[in-house]
Tab-separated table of C-alpha atoms and ligand atoms in Angstrom:
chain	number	residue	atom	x	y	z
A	1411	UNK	CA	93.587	106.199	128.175
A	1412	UNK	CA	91.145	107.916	125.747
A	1413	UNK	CA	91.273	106.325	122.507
A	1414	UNK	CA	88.786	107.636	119.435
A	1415	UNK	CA	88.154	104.720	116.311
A	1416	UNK	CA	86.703	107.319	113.321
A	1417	UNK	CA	83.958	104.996	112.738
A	1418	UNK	CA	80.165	104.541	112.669
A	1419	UNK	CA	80.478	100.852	112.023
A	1420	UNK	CA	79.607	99.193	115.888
A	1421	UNK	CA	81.018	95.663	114.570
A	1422	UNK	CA	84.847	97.417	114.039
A	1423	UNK	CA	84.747	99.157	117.234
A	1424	UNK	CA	83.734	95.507	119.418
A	1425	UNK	CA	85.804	93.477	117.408
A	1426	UNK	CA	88.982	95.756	118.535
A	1427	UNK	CA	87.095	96.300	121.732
A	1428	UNK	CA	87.881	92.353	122.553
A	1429	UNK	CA	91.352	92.989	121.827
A	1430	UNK	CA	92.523	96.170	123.736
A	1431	UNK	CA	94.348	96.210	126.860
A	1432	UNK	CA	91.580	97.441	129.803
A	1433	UNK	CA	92.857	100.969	130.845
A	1434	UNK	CA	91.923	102.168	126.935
A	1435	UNK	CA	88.508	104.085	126.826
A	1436	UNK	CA	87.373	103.455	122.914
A	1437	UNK	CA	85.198	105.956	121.039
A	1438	UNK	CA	83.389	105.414	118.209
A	1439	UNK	CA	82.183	108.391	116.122
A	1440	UNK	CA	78.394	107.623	116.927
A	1441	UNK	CA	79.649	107.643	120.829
A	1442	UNK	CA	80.826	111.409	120.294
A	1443	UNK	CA	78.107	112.097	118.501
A	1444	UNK	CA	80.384	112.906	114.918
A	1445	UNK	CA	77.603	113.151	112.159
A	1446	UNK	CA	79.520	115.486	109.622
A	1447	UNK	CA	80.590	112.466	106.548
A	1448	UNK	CA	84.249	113.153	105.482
A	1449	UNK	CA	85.070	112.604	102.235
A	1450	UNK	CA	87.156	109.868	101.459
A	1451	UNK	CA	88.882	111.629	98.503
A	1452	UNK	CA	92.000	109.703	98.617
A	1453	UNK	CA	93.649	107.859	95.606
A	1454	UNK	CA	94.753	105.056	98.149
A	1455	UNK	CA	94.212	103.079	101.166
A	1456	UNK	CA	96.281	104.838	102.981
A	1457	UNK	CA	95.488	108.080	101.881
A	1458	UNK	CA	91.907	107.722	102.670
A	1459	UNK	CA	93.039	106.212	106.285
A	1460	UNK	CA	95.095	109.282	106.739
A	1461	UNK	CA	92.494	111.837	105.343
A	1462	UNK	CA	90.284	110.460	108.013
A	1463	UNK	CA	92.337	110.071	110.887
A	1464	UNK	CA	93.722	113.681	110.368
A	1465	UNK	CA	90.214	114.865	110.308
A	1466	UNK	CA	88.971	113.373	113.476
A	1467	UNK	CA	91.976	114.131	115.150
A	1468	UNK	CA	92.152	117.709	114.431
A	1469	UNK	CA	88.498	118.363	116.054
A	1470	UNK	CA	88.599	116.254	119.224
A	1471	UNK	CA	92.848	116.935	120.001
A	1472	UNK	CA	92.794	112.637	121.557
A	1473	UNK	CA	94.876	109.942	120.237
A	1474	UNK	CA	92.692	108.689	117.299
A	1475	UNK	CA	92.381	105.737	114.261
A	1476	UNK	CA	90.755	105.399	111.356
A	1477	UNK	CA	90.908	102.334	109.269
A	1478	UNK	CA	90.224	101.649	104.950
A	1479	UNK	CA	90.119	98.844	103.328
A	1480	UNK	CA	89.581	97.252	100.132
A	1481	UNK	CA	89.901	94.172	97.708
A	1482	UNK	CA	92.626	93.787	94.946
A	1483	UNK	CA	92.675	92.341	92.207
A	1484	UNK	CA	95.923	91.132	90.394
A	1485	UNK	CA	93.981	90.123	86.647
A	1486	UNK	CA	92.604	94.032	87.305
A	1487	UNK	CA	96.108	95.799	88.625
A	1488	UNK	CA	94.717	95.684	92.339
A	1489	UNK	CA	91.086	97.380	91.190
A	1490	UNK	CA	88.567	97.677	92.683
A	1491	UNK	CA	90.888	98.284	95.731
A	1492	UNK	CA	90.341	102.054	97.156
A	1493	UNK	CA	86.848	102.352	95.323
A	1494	UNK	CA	85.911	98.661	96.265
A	1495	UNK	CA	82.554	99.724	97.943
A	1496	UNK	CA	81.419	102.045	95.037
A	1497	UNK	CA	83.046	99.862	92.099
A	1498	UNK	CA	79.199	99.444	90.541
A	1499	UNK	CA	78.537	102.907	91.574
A	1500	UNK	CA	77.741	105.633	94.343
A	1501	UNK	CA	74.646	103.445	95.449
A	1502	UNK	CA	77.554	101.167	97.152
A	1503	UNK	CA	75.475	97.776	96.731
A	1504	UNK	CA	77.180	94.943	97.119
A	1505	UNK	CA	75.318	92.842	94.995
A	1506	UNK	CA	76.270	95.193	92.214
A	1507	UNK	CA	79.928	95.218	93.256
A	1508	UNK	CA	79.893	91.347	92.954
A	1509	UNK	CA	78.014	91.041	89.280
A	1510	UNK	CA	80.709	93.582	88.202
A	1511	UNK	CA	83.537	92.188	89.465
A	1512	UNK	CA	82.910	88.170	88.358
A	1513	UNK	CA	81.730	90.055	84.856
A	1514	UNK	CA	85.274	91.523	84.458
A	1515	UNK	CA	86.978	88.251	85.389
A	1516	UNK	CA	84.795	86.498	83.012
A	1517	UNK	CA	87.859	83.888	81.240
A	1518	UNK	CA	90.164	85.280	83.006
A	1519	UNK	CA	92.313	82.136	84.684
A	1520	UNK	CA	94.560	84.307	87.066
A	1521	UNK	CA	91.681	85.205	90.255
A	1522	UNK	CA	94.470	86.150	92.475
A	1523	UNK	CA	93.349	88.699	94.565
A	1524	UNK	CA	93.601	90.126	98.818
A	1525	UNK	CA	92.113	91.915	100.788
A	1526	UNK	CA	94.014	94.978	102.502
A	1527	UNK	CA	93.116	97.170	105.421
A	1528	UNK	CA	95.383	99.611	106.634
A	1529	UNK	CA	94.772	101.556	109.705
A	1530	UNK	CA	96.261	105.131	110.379
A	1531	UNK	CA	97.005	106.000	113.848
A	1532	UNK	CA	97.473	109.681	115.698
A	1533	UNK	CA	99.499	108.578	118.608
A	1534	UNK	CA	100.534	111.643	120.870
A	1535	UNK	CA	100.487	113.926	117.173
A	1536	UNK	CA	102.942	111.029	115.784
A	1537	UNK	CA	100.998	109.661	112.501
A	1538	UNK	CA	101.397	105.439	111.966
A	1539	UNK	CA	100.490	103.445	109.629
A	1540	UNK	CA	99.710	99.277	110.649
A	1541	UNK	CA	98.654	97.257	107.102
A	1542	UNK	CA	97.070	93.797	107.546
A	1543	UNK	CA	96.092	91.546	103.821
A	1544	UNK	CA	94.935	88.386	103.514
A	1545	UNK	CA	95.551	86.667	100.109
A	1546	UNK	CA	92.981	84.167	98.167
A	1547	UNK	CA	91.285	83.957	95.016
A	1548	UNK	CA	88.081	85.108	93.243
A	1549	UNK	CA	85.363	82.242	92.909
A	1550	UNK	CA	83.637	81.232	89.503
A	1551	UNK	CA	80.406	82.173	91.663
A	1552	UNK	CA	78.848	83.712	94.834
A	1553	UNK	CA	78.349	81.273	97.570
A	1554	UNK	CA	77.584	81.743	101.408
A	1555	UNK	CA	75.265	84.279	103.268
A	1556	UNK	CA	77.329	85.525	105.904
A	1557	UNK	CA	80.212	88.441	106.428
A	1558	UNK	CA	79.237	91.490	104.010
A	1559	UNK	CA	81.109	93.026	100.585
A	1560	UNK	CA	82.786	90.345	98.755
A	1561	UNK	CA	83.089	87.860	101.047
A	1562	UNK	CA	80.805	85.413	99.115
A	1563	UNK	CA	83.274	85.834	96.260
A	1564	UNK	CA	86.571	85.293	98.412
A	1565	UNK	CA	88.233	82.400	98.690
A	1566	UNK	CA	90.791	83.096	101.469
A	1567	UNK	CA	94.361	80.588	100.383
A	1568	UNK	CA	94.691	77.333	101.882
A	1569	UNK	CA	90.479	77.448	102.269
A	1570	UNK	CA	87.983	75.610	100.716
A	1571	UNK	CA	85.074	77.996	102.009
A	1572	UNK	CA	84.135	81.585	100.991
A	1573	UNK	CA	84.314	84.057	103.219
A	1574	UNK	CA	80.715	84.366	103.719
A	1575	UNK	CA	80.565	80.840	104.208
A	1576	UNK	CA	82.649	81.041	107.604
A	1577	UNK	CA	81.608	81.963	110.919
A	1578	UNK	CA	82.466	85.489	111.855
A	1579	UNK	CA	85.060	84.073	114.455
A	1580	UNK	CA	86.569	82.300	111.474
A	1581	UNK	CA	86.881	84.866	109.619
A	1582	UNK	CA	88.236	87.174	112.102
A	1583	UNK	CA	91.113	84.399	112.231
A	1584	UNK	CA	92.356	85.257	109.533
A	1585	UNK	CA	90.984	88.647	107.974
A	1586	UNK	CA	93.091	91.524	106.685
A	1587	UNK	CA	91.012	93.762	109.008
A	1588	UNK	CA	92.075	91.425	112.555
A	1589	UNK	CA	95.651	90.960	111.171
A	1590	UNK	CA	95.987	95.155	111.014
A	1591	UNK	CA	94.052	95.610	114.158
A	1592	UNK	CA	96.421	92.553	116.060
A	1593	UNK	CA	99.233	95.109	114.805
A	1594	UNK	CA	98.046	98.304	116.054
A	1595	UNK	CA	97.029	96.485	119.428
A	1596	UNK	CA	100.609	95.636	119.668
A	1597	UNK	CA	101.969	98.916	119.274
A	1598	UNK	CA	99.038	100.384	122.139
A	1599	UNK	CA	100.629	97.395	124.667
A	1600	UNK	CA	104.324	98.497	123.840
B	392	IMP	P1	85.787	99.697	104.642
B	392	IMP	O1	86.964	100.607	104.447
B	392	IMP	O2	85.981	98.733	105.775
B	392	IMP	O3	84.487	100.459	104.721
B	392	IMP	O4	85.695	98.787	103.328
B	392	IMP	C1	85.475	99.360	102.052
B	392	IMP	C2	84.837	98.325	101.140
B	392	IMP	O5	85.750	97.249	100.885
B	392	IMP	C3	83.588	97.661	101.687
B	392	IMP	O6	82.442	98.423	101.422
B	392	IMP	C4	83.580	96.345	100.929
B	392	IMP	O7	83.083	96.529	99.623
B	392	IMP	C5	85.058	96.007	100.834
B	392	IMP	N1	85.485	95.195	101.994
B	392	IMP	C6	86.314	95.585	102.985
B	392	IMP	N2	86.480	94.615	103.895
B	392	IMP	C7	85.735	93.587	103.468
B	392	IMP	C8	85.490	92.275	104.002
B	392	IMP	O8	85.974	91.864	105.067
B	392	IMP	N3	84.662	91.500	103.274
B	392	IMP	C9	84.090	91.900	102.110
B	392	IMP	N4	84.269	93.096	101.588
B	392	IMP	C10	85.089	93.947	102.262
């Protein structure tokens, strides 16, 4: 079965790849050759996830996903959550989100914080929404060179290591992005 993921990003569409049942055909946005951006105007997670999937589903007519995520913050009322990758502005640079975010926590003793993805799903014109988080704390400072975003500044709980201080495969163990992806694999196998 025909199955589109609204994504450019080739390291989504293997990691769910691995985890699909083998009669699903997967395909990515740069497969189909999807170059118009679409505006992520949403005020939430899953607003965005829905804009998306409702986008991509209403050109191509298959069963389709889309997937947002974010980081929130409980000392900053769950920011930078939906605007996580521009929090430092449009430029999206990570480096820039980091500085900002350590900046506001500056004193601040509570660094609770998780990481959320939620994934909307078209599934024969049904819409469905699968939500994994994983919950951890902000560090005092960056540390580790792998993973992307925020990882070097995520502590996932019951860890010792940053994000970016794990191997991918560990942190596709436990990330908010594998634990909403296990989900929606789930549902494709029931
Ligand atoms: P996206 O929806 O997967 O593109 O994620 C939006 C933004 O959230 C990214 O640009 C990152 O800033 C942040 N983010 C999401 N997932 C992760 C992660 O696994 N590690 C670090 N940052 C992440």
């Amino acid at each position: 079965m025909e199955l589109i993921f609204g994504t450019h990003n080739q390291n989504k569409v293997e990691e769910i790849n691995t985890l699909l049942p083998d009669h699903y055909r997967l395909w990515s946005l740069t497969e189909l050759g999807h170059e118009t951006e679409i505006e992520e105007t949403g005020s939430s997670l899953e607003e965005n996830a829905l804009i998306k999937v409702r986008a991509i589903h209403n050109i191509y007519g298959k069963n389709t996903f889309a997937d947002d995520s974010g980081l929130e913050v409980s000392a900053l009322k769950g920011a930078p959550g939906v605007y996580s990758a521009r929090y430092a502005g449009i430029q999206k640079n990570a480096q820039h989100n980091m500085d900002k975010l350590l900046n506001e926590l500056k004193g601040i003793k509570n660094r609770q914080a998780q990481f959320r993805t939620v994934i909307a799903l078209i599934f024969n014109k049904q819409e469905y929404l699968f939500e994994g988080i994983v919950k951890g704390n902000i560090s005092i400072m960056a540390e580790g060179q792998n993973g992307f975003g925020y990882d070097p500044i995520f502590i996932p709980e019951n860890q010792l290591l940053s994000f970016a201080q794990m191997s991918l495969s560990e942190k596709n163990k436990i990330s908010h992005r594998s634990r909403a992806f296990e989900k929606l694999v789930e549902f494709l196998k029931s």
